[in-house]
Short mmCIF file of C-alpha atoms and ligand atoms in Angstrom, two decimals:
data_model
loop_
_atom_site.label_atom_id
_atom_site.label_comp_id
_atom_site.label_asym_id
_atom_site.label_seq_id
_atom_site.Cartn_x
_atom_site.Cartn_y
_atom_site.Cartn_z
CA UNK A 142 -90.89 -2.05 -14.07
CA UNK A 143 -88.97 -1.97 -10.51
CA UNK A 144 -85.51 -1.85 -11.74
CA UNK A 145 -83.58 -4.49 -9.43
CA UNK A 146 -80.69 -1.77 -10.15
CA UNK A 147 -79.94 2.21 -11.04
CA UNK A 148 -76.31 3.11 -10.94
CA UNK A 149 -76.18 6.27 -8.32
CA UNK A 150 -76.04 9.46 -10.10
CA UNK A 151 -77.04 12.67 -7.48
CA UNK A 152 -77.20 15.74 -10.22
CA UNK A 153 -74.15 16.84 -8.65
CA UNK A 154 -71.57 15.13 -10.98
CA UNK A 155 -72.79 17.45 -13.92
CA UNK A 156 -70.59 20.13 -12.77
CA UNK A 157 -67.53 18.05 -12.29
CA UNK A 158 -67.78 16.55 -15.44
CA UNK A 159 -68.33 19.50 -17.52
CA UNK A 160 -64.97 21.27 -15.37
CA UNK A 161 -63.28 17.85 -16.32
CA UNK A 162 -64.79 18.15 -20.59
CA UNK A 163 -63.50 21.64 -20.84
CA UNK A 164 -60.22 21.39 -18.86
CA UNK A 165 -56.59 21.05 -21.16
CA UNK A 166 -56.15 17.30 -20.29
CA UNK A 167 -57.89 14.70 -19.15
CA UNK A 168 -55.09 12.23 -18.74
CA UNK A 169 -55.19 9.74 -15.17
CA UNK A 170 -53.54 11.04 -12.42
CA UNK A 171 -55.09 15.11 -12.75
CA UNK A 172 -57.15 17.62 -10.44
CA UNK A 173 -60.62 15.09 -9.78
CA UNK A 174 -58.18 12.16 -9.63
CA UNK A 175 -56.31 13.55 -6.40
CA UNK A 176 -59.63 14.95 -4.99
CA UNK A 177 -60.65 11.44 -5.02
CA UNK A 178 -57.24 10.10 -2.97
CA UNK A 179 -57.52 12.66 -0.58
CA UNK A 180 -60.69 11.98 0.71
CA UNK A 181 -60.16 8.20 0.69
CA UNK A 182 -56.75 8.68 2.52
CA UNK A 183 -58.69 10.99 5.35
CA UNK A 184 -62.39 8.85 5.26
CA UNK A 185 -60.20 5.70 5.31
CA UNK A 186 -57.04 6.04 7.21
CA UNK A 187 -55.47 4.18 4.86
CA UNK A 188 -51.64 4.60 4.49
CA UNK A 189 -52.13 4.92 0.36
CA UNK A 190 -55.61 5.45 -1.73
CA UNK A 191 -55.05 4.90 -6.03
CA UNK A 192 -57.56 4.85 -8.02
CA UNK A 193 -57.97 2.01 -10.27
CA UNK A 194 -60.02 1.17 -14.06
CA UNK A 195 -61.84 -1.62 -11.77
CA UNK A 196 -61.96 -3.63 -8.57
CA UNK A 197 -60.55 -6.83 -11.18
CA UNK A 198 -57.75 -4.12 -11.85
CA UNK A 199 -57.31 -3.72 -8.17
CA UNK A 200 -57.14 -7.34 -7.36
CA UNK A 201 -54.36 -7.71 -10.21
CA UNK A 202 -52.22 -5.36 -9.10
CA UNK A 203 -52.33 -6.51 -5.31
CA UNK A 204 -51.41 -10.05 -6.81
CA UNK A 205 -48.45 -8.51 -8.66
CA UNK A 206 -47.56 -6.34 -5.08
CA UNK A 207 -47.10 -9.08 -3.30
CA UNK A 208 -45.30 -11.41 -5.77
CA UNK A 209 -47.59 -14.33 -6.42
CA UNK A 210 -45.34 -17.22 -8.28
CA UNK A 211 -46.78 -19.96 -10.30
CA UNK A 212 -48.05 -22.46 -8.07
CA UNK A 213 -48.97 -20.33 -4.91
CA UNK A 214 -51.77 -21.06 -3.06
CA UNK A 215 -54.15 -18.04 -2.17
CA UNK A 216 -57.60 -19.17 -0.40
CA UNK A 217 -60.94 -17.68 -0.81
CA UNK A 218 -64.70 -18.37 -0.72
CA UNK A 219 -65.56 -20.10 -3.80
CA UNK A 220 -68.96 -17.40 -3.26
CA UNK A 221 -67.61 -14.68 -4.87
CA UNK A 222 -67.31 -12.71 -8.27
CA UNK A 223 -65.12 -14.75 -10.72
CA UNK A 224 -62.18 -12.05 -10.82
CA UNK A 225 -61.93 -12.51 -7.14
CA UNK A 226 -59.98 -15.41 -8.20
CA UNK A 227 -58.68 -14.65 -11.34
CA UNK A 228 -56.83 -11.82 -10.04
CA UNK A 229 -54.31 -14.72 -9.00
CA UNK A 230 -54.57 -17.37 -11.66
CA UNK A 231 -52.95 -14.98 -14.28
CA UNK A 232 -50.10 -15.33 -12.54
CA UNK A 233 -50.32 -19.00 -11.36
CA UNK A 234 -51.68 -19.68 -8.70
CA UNK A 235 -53.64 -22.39 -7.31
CA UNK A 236 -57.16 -21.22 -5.75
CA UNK A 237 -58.31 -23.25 -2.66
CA UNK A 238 -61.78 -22.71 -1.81
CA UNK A 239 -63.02 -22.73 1.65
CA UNK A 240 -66.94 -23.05 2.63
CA UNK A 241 -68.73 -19.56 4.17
CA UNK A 242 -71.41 -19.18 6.85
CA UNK A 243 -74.42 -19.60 6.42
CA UNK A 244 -75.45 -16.28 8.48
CA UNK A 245 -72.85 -13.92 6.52
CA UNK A 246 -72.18 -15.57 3.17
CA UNK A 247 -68.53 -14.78 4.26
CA UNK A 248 -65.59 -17.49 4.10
CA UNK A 249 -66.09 -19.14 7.54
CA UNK A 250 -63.11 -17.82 9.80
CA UNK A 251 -62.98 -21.06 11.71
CA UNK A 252 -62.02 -23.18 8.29
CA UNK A 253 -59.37 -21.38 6.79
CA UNK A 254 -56.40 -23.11 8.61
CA UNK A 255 -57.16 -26.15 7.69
CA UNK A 256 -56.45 -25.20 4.28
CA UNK A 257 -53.55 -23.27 4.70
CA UNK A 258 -50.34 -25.80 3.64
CA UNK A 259 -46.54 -24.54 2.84
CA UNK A 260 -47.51 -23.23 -0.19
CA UNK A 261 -50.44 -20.66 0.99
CA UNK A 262 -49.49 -17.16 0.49
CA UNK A 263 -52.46 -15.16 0.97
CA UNK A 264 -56.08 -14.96 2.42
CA UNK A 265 -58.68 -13.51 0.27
CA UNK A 266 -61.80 -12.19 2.90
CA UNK A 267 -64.77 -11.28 0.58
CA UNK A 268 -66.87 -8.96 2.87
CA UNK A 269 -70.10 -9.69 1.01
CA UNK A 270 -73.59 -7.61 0.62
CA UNK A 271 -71.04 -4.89 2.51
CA UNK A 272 -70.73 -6.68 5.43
CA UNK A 273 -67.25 -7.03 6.92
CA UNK A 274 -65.67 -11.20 7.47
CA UNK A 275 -64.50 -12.01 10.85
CA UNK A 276 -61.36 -10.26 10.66
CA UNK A 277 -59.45 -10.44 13.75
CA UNK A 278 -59.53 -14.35 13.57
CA UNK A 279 -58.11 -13.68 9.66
CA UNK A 280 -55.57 -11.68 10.74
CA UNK A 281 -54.16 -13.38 13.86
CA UNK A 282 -53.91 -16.62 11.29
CA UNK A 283 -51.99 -14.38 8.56
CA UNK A 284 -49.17 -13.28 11.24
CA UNK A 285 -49.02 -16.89 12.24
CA UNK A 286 -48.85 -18.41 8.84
CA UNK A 287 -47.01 -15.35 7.40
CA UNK A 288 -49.51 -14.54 4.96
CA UNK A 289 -50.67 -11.48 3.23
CA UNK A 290 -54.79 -10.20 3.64
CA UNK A 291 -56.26 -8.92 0.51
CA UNK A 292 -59.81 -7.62 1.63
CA UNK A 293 -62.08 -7.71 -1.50
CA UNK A 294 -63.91 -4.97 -0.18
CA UNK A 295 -65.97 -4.40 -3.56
CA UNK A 296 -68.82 -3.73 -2.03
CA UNK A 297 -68.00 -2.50 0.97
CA UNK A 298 -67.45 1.36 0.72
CA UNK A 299 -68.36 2.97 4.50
CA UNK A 300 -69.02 -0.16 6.04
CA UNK A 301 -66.92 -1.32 9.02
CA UNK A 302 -65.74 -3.94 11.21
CA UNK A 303 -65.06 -3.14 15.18
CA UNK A 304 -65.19 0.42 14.43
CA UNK A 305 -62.46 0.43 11.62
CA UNK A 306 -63.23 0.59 7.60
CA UNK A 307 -63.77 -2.22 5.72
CA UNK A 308 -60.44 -2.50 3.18
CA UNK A 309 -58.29 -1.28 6.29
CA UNK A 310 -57.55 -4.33 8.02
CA UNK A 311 -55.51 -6.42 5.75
CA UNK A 312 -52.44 -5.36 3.90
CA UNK A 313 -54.32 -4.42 0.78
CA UNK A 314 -58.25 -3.72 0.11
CA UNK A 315 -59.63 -3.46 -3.45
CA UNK A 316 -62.96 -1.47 -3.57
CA UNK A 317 -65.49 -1.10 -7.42
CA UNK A 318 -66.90 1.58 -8.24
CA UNK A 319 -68.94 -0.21 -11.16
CA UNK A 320 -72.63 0.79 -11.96
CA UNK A 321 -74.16 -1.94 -9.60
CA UNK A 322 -71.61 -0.94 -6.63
CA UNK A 323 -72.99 1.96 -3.46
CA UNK A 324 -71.00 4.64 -5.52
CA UNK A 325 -69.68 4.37 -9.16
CA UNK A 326 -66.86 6.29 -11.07
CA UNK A 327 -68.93 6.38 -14.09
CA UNK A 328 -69.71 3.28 -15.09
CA UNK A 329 -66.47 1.47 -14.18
CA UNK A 330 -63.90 2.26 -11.68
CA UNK A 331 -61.94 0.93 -9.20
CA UNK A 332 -59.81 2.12 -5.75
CA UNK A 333 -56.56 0.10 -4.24
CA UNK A 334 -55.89 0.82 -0.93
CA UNK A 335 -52.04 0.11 0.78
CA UNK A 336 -52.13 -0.38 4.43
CA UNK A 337 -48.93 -1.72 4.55
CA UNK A 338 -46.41 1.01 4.47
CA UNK A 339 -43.73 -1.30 3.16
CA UNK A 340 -45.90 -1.66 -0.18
CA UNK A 341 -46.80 1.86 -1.17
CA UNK A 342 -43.45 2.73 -3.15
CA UNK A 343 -43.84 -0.19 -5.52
CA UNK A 344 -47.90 0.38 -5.40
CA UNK A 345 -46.85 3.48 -7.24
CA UNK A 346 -44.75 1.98 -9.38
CA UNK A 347 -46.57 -0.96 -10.72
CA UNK A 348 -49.79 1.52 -11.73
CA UNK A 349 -47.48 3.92 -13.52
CA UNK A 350 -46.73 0.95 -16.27
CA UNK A 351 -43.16 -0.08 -14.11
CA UNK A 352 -41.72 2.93 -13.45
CA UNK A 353 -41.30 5.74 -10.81
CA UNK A 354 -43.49 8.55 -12.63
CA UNK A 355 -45.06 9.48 -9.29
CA UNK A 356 -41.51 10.04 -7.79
CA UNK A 357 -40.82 12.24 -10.47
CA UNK A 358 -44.04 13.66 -10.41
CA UNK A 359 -43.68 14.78 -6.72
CA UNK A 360 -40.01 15.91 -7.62
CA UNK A 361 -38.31 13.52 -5.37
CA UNK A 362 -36.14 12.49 -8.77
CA UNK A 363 -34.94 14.55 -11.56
CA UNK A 364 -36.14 12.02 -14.23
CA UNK A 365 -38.51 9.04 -14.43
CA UNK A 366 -37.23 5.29 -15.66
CA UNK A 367 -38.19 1.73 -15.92
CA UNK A 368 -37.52 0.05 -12.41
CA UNK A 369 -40.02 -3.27 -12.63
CA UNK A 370 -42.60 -4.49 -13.77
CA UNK A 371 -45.99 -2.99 -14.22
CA UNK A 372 -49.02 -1.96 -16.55
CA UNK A 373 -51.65 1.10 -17.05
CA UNK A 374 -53.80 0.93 -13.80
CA UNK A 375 -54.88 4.21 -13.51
CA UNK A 376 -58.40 5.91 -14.55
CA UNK A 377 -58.84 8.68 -17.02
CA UNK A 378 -59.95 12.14 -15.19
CA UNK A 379 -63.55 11.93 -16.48
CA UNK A 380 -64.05 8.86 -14.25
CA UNK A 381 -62.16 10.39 -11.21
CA UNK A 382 -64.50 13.19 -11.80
CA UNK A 383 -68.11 11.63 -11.86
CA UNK A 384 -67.24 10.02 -8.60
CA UNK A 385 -66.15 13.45 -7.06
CA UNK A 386 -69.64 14.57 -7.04
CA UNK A 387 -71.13 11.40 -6.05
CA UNK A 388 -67.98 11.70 -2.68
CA UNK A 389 -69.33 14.82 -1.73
CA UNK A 390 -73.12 13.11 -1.45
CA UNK A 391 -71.37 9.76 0.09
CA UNK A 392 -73.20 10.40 3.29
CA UNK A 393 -76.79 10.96 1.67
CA UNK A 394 -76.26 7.90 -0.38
CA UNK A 395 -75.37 5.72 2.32
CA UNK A 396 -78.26 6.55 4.09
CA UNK A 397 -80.91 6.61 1.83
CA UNK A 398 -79.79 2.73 1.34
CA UNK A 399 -80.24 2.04 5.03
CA UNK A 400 -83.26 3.61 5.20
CA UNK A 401 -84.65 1.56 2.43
CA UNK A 402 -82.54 -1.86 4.12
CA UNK A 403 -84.00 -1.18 7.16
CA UNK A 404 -87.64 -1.00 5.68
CA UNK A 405 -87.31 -4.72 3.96
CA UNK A 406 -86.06 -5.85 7.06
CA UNK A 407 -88.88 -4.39 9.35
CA UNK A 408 -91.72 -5.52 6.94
CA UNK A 409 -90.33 -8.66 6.01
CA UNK A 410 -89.67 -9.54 10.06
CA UNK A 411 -93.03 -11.24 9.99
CA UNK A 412 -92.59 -13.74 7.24
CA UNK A 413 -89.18 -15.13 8.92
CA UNK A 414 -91.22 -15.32 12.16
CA UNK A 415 -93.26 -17.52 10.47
CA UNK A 416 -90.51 -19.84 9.50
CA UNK A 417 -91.18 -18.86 5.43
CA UNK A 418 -87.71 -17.29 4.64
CA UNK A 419 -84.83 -16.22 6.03
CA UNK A 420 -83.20 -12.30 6.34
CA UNK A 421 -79.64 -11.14 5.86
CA UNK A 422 -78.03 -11.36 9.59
CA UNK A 423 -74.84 -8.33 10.42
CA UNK A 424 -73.06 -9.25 13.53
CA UNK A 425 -73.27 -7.15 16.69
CA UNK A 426 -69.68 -5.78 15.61
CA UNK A 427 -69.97 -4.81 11.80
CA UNK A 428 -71.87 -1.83 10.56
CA UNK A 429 -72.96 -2.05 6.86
CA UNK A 430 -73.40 0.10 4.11
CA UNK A 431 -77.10 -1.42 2.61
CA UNK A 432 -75.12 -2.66 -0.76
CA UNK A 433 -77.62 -5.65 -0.57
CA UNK A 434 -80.61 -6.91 0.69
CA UNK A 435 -81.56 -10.33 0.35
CA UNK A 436 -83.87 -13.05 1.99
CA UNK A 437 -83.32 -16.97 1.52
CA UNK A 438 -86.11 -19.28 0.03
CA UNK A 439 -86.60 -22.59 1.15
CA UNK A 440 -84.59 -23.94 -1.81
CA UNK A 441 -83.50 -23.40 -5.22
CA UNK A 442 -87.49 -24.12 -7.05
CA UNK A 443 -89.24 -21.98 -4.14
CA UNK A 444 -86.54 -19.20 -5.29
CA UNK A 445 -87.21 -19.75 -9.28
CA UNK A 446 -90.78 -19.47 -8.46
CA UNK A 447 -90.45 -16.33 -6.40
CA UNK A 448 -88.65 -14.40 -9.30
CA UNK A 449 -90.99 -15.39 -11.68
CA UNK A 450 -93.87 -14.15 -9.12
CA UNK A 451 -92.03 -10.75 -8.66
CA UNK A 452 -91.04 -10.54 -12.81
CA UNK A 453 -95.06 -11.00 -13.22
CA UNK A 454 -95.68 -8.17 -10.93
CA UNK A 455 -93.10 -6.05 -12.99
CA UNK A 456 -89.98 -6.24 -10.17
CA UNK A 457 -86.84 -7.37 -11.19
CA UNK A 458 -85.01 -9.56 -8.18
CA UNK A 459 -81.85 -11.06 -9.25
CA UNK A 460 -79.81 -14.38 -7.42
CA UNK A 461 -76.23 -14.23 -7.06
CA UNK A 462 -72.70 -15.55 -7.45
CA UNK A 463 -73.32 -19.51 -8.74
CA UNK A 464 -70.06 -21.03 -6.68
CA UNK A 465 -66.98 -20.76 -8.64
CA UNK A 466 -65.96 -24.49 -7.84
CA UNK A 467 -68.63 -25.89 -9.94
CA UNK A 468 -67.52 -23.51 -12.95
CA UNK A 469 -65.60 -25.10 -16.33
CA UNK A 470 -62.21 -23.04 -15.13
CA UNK A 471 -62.62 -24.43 -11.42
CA UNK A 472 -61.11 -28.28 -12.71
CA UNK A 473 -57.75 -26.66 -13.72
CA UNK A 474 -57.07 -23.76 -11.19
CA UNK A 475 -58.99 -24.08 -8.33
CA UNK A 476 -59.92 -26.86 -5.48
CA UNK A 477 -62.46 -26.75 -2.67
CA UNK A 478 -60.90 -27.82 0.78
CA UNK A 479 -63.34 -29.94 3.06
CA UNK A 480 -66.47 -29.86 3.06
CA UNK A 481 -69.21 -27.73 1.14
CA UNK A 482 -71.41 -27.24 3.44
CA UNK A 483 -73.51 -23.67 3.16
CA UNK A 484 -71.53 -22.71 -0.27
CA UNK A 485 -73.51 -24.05 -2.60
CA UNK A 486 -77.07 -25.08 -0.63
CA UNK A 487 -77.27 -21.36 0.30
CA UNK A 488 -76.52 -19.80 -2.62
CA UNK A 489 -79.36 -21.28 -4.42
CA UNK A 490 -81.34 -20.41 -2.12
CA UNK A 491 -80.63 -16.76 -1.97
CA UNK A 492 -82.63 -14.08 -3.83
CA UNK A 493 -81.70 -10.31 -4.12
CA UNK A 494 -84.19 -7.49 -3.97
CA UNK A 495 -84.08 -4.05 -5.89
CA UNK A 496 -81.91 -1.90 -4.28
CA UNK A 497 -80.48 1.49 -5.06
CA UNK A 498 -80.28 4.90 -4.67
CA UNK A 499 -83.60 7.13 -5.35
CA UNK A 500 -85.70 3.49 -4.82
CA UNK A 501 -89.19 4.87 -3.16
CA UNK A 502 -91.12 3.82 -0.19
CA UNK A 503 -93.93 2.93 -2.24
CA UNK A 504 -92.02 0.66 -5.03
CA UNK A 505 -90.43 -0.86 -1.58
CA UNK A 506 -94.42 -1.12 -0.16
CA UNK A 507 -95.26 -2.98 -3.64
CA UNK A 508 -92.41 -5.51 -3.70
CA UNK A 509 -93.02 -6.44 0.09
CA UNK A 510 -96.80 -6.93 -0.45
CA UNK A 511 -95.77 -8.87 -3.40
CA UNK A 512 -93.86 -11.35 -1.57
CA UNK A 513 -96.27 -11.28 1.04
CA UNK A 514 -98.88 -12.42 -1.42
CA UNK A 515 -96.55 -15.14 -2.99
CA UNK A 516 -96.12 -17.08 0.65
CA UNK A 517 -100.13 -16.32 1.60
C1 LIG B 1168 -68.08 -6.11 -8.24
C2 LIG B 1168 -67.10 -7.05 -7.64
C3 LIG B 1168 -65.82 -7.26 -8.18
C4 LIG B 1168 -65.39 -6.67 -9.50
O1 LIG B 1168 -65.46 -5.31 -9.57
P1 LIG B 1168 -65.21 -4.56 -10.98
O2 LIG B 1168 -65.01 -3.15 -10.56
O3 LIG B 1168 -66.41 -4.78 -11.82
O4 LIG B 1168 -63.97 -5.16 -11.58
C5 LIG B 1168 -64.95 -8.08 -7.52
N1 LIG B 1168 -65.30 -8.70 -6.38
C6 LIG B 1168 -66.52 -8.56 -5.83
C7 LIG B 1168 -66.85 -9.26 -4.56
C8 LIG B 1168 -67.46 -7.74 -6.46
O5 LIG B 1168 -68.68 -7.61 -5.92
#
């Protein structure tokens, strides 16, 4: 069986995690833990890296940073993972849902101000399969609007947009380092990044359960207290320290998963040629980081029948995200604006291929010739 996923795990983490097993505590916030900020603050740029339990943690506490209130509006594609939106309903607000492209799966640039009304206080860019949302357009309608950019950059670790890291560009990215994600803190995990300066005191603050530990900590203050409001957002050291090893192979990783990208692509060139599917498309100005590769069927029963081909054959392909506006919780916190266009048409038609780290050339050979054979 092709496995349509293996988390990443190099050898090198071994080492780590025994140091991290036999040191005196373990507690967030230790050695691994500021290993891990240090070379997201200097790969990144970023003006503050913290490590999170999750991406869904990270999305939280950016909704608490910049003060959603009960009946906000925050927009999003409705294509995305469901905590994408959640994130903002636990404290009140109102999703609206705007369509994507068809090329990127990312919200459609050119459809977001419609949608943006009096109440609107942030834009949610999802840069799916790694590849970064048309950014400058977001960002030149956030200064006009006066809106905060959360970049749910999930699966977007090394990948960039006009030269600069995906998560960099708004005021806030949120990063996963879950099992299925390009690099994984063991399992679960999660990275907040603060490029607004203005927002890295109280970033601080609101991970250290409401108070100003990491002042203390640093020995800026004599004593820590209780100055707002706030929760546990902050890993345990074993976590910091399985993703250590996999940081110092970051470069391997990411390139092994091109590699095998970049082989799909080539091989499966021919069959889009002839009209039979359609392949992933990165514009001229983003460079990815292989977290996905998928092609598009000619609709939702020539996809079912392709994954049933492939499960025959012993590979395990997966679809994606089913459009959160036609889920139970949509009716009560969510609503699309205009048209659905490409949301919901293109995500059934869209079918995702094993990929992951240590996947072979030859188990990449058999799942091409496999869905060569199904479209002979
Ligand atoms: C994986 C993912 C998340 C959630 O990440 P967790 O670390 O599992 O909480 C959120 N948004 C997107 C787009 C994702 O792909």
């Amino acid at each position: 069986m092709i496995e349509f996923n293996r988390k990443p795990y190099t050898g090198n983490e071994d080492q780590y995690i025994l140091e991290a097993l036999q040191s005196p505590k373990m507690s967030g916030d230790g050695t691994f833990t500021k290993h891990c900020h240090q070379w997201f603050q200097q790969q990144l740029g970023c003006a503050k890296a913290l490590l999170t339990p999750s991406c869904t943690h990270s999305l939280e506490m950016a909704a608490l940073l910049i003060n959603v209130q009960p009946g906000d509006e925050i927009i999003m594609p409705s294509y995305t993972f469901v905590s994408t939106a959640n994130a903002f309903v636990l404290r009140g607000a109102k999703i609206v849902f705007v369509d994507v492209r068809p090329d990127t799966m990312n919200i459609d640039e050119q459809r977001i101000e419609a949608a943006i009304t009096e109440r609107t206080k942030a834009i949610v860019p999802v840069h799916y399969a790694g590849v970064g949302c048309e950014m400058d357009t977001i960002m030149e309608l956030a200064e006009k609007h006066d809106l905060f950019v959360i970049e749910d950059a999930a699966q977007g670790m090394m990948s960039t947009y006009k030269g600069k890291p995906l998560g960099t560009l708004g005021h806030i990215g949120c990063f996963s380092f879950h099992d299925t994600k390009n690099y994984t803190s063991g399992g679960e995990g999660g990275l907040l990044i603060v490029n607004d300066e203005n927002l890295v005191e109280r970033a601080e603050i609101l991970r250290e359960k409401g108070t100003n530990r990491s002042k203390f900590l640093r020995g800026a203050i004599d004593k820590y207290t209780w100055v707002d409001v706030g929760s546990s957002f902050l890993p345990g050291e074993l976590q910091a320290a399985y993703l250590w090893g996999q940081l110092q192979q970051a470069d391997t990783i990411n390139k092994q998963r091109r590699q095998s990208w970049q082989h799909y692509y080539d091989r499966l060139q021919d069959l889009q040629q002839q009209g039979r599917v359609e392949l992933p498309q990165v514009p001229d100005n983003c460079v990815h980081n292989a977290h996905i590769f998928y092609l598009k069927a000619a609709d939702i029963d020539e996809r079912s029948a392709l994954i049933e081909h492939l499960k025959a054959r012993d590979i395990a392909t997966a679809f994606h995200y089913i459009p959160l506006h036609s889920a139970p919780s949509a009716h009560t916190h969510a609503r699309f604006h205009g048209d659905d266009r490409f949301t919901t048409q293109e995500s059934e038609r869209l079918i995702r291929l094993p990929m992951w780290y240590g996947l072979s050339h030859d188990q990449r050979e058999h799942i091409i010739n496999a869905i060569y054979e199904f479209y002979a």
